[in-house]
């Protein structure tokens, strides 16, 4: 009975000490709870100051094919229309490179108040591979996102290896 009583006391013992030190632990969990809440709040704050509702994602394309990167911005909380810049590498602004292989497009949906910015690469070449960046700014707000493009060599049709024609036998 004594051993059975001791586990009973052991079961009860942990409960009263927390109850007895509830004041100390209440203030302890509250700071713990606040950082946990703060850990969630910065995320929402980032969402509020971060302008992207959809960021461009890394992509892969085969030589000669097209690929489109999409960035979406909710203009609900913005004072003026956001401006977007697309970069290749660290500094090459792609606005000047628009033409046959690169097209930039933007649309605005009045119902959802969402701007959609698109960068389409047409007939990709191997040297298009690398790191890209999309920057969006509106008055005092700014956001940027990095993404990569991988360009794969086109496969020879029907498994034909063109190098075979040049091999010495």
Short mmCIF file of C-alpha atoms in Angstrom, two decimals:
data_model
loop_
_atom_site.label_atom_id
_atom_site.label_comp_id
_atom_site.label_asym_id
_atom_site.label_seq_id
_atom_site.Cartn_x
_atom_site.Cartn_y
_atom_site.Cartn_z
CA UNK A 1 0.00 0.00 0.00
CA UNK A 2 2.85 2.36 0.75
CA UNK A 3 4.34 1.94 -2.76
CA UNK A 4 0.87 2.39 -4.25
CA UNK A 5 0.40 5.46 -2.05
CA UNK A 6 3.76 6.89 -3.07
CA UNK A 7 2.98 6.79 -6.80
CA UNK A 8 -0.31 8.45 -5.93
CA UNK A 9 1.64 11.11 -4.07
CA UNK A 10 4.10 11.25 -6.95
CA UNK A 11 1.19 11.73 -9.34
CA UNK A 12 -0.25 14.45 -7.10
CA UNK A 13 3.11 15.96 -6.21
CA UNK A 14 3.95 17.29 -9.69
CA UNK A 15 0.51 18.86 -9.98
CA UNK A 16 0.66 20.99 -6.78
CA UNK A 17 4.18 22.39 -7.37
CA UNK A 18 3.17 23.86 -10.73
CA UNK A 19 0.00 25.11 -9.05
CA UNK A 20 2.08 26.50 -6.17
CA UNK A 21 4.53 28.16 -8.57
CA UNK A 22 1.78 29.09 -10.98
CA UNK A 23 2.54 32.77 -10.49
CA UNK A 24 6.19 32.23 -11.38
CA UNK A 25 5.34 29.91 -14.25
CA UNK A 26 2.48 32.05 -15.49
CA UNK A 27 4.87 34.94 -15.95
CA UNK A 28 7.39 32.51 -17.46
CA UNK A 29 5.04 30.98 -20.05
CA UNK A 30 3.63 34.39 -20.88
CA UNK A 31 7.05 35.65 -22.02
CA UNK A 32 7.47 32.27 -23.73
CA UNK A 33 4.03 32.69 -25.26
CA UNK A 34 4.78 36.22 -26.42
CA UNK A 35 7.94 35.26 -28.30
CA UNK A 36 5.93 32.43 -29.85
CA UNK A 37 3.27 34.96 -30.82
CA UNK A 38 5.98 37.36 -31.96
CA UNK A 39 7.44 34.52 -33.99
CA UNK A 40 4.10 34.34 -35.80
CA UNK A 41 3.67 38.12 -36.03
CA UNK A 42 6.92 38.83 -37.92
CA UNK A 43 5.67 36.39 -40.55
CA UNK A 44 2.46 38.36 -40.95
CA UNK A 45 4.38 41.61 -40.81
CA UNK A 46 6.65 40.32 -43.56
CA UNK A 47 3.54 39.41 -45.51
CA UNK A 48 2.25 42.94 -45.05
CA UNK A 49 5.49 44.68 -45.96
CA UNK A 50 6.51 41.98 -48.39
CA UNK A 51 4.72 42.92 -51.57
CA UNK A 52 4.61 39.55 -53.30
CA UNK A 53 1.50 37.42 -52.99
CA UNK A 54 3.15 35.01 -55.44
CA UNK A 55 6.90 34.94 -56.03
CA UNK A 56 8.62 33.75 -59.20
CA UNK A 57 9.74 30.15 -58.77
CA UNK A 58 12.89 28.51 -60.08
CA UNK A 59 12.35 26.85 -63.43
CA UNK A 60 13.79 24.50 -66.01
CA UNK A 61 13.48 24.69 -69.76
CA UNK A 62 14.89 22.87 -72.76
CA UNK A 63 16.78 24.83 -75.38
CA UNK A 64 14.32 26.35 -77.84
CA UNK A 65 11.31 26.15 -75.52
CA UNK A 66 9.48 28.95 -73.70
CA UNK A 67 9.11 29.55 -69.98
CA UNK A 68 7.19 32.19 -68.06
CA UNK A 69 8.00 33.48 -64.57
CA UNK A 70 5.12 35.07 -62.66
CA UNK A 71 5.11 37.55 -59.79
CA UNK A 72 1.86 38.72 -58.21
CA UNK A 73 1.40 41.78 -56.00
CA UNK A 74 -1.72 42.69 -54.03
CA UNK A 75 -2.25 46.43 -54.43
CA UNK A 76 -4.88 46.65 -51.68
CA UNK A 77 -2.59 48.39 -49.19
CA UNK A 78 -0.46 50.27 -51.72
CA UNK A 79 -0.65 54.01 -52.22
CA UNK A 80 0.44 53.85 -55.85
CA UNK A 81 0.94 51.32 -58.62
CA UNK A 82 3.93 49.07 -57.92
CA UNK A 83 6.84 49.07 -60.32
CA UNK A 84 8.69 45.89 -61.17
CA UNK A 85 12.22 45.26 -62.37
CA UNK A 86 13.60 41.97 -63.63
CA UNK A 87 17.34 41.33 -63.38
CA UNK A 88 19.70 38.64 -64.60
CA UNK A 89 22.67 38.08 -62.34
CA UNK A 90 23.35 40.87 -59.88
CA UNK A 91 22.74 43.95 -61.96
CA UNK A 92 21.66 43.39 -65.59
CA UNK A 93 18.25 45.08 -65.93
CA UNK A 94 16.25 43.01 -68.40
CA UNK A 95 13.93 45.87 -69.42
CA UNK A 96 16.50 46.84 -72.07
CA UNK A 97 16.70 43.23 -73.32
CA UNK A 98 13.04 42.92 -74.35
CA UNK A 99 12.51 41.66 -77.86
CA UNK A 100 12.66 38.38 -79.71
CA UNK A 101 13.67 36.19 -76.74
CA UNK A 102 12.32 38.15 -73.77
CA UNK A 103 8.90 39.62 -73.15
CA UNK A 104 7.71 41.45 -70.05
CA UNK A 105 4.00 41.76 -69.42
CA UNK A 106 1.86 43.17 -66.65
CA UNK A 107 -1.86 42.89 -65.99
CA UNK A 108 -4.15 44.25 -63.29
CA UNK A 109 -7.30 42.61 -61.98
CA UNK A 110 -9.64 45.30 -60.64
CA UNK A 111 -11.80 42.82 -58.74
CA UNK A 112 -8.97 41.29 -56.71
CA UNK A 113 -6.69 44.38 -56.89
CA UNK A 114 -3.80 42.11 -57.88
CA UNK A 115 -1.06 43.05 -60.32
CA UNK A 116 0.43 40.16 -62.27
CA UNK A 117 3.92 40.68 -63.68
CA UNK A 118 5.26 38.14 -66.15
CA UNK A 119 8.66 37.59 -67.69
CA UNK A 120 8.49 35.22 -70.63
CA UNK A 121 11.62 33.73 -72.12
CA UNK A 122 11.00 32.70 -75.73
CA UNK A 123 13.08 30.04 -77.45
CA UNK A 124 15.54 29.69 -74.59
CA UNK A 125 19.26 29.56 -75.30
CA UNK A 126 21.86 27.83 -73.11
CA UNK A 127 23.32 31.18 -71.98
CA UNK A 128 19.94 32.19 -70.50
CA UNK A 129 20.62 29.83 -67.59
CA UNK A 130 21.55 31.38 -64.26
CA UNK A 131 20.25 33.47 -61.41
CA UNK A 132 17.49 36.03 -61.82
CA UNK A 133 15.86 38.54 -59.49
CA UNK A 134 12.51 40.27 -59.46
CA UNK A 135 12.20 43.54 -57.53
CA UNK A 136 8.89 45.22 -56.76
CA UNK A 137 8.60 48.66 -55.20
CA UNK A 138 5.79 51.03 -54.42
CA UNK A 139 6.44 54.36 -52.67
CA UNK A 140 7.94 53.26 -49.30
CA UNK A 141 7.59 49.50 -49.78
CA UNK A 142 10.08 47.17 -51.45
CA UNK A 143 10.41 43.44 -51.99
CA UNK A 144 12.71 41.25 -54.03
CA UNK A 145 12.91 37.58 -54.89
CA UNK A 146 15.73 35.50 -56.36
CA UNK A 147 15.10 32.53 -58.62
CA UNK A 148 17.11 30.37 -60.99
CA UNK A 149 16.65 29.15 -64.53
CA UNK A 150 18.19 25.90 -65.71
CA UNK A 151 18.43 25.41 -69.47
CA UNK A 152 18.83 21.83 -70.67
CA UNK A 153 20.32 20.86 -74.01
CA UNK A 154 17.78 19.70 -76.54
CA UNK A 155 17.81 15.95 -76.98
CA UNK A 156 18.60 14.67 -80.44
CA UNK A 157 15.45 13.30 -82.08
CA UNK A 158 14.93 9.53 -81.84
CA UNK A 159 18.13 8.97 -79.87
CA UNK A 160 20.29 10.05 -82.82
CA UNK A 161 23.71 11.04 -81.53
CA UNK A 162 25.14 13.63 -83.92
CA UNK A 163 28.61 13.03 -82.49
CA UNK A 164 28.51 9.52 -84.00
CA UNK A 165 28.73 11.04 -87.49
CA UNK A 166 32.04 12.68 -86.59
CA UNK A 167 33.70 9.77 -84.81
CA UNK A 168 36.67 8.09 -86.40
CA UNK A 169 36.27 4.36 -86.74
#
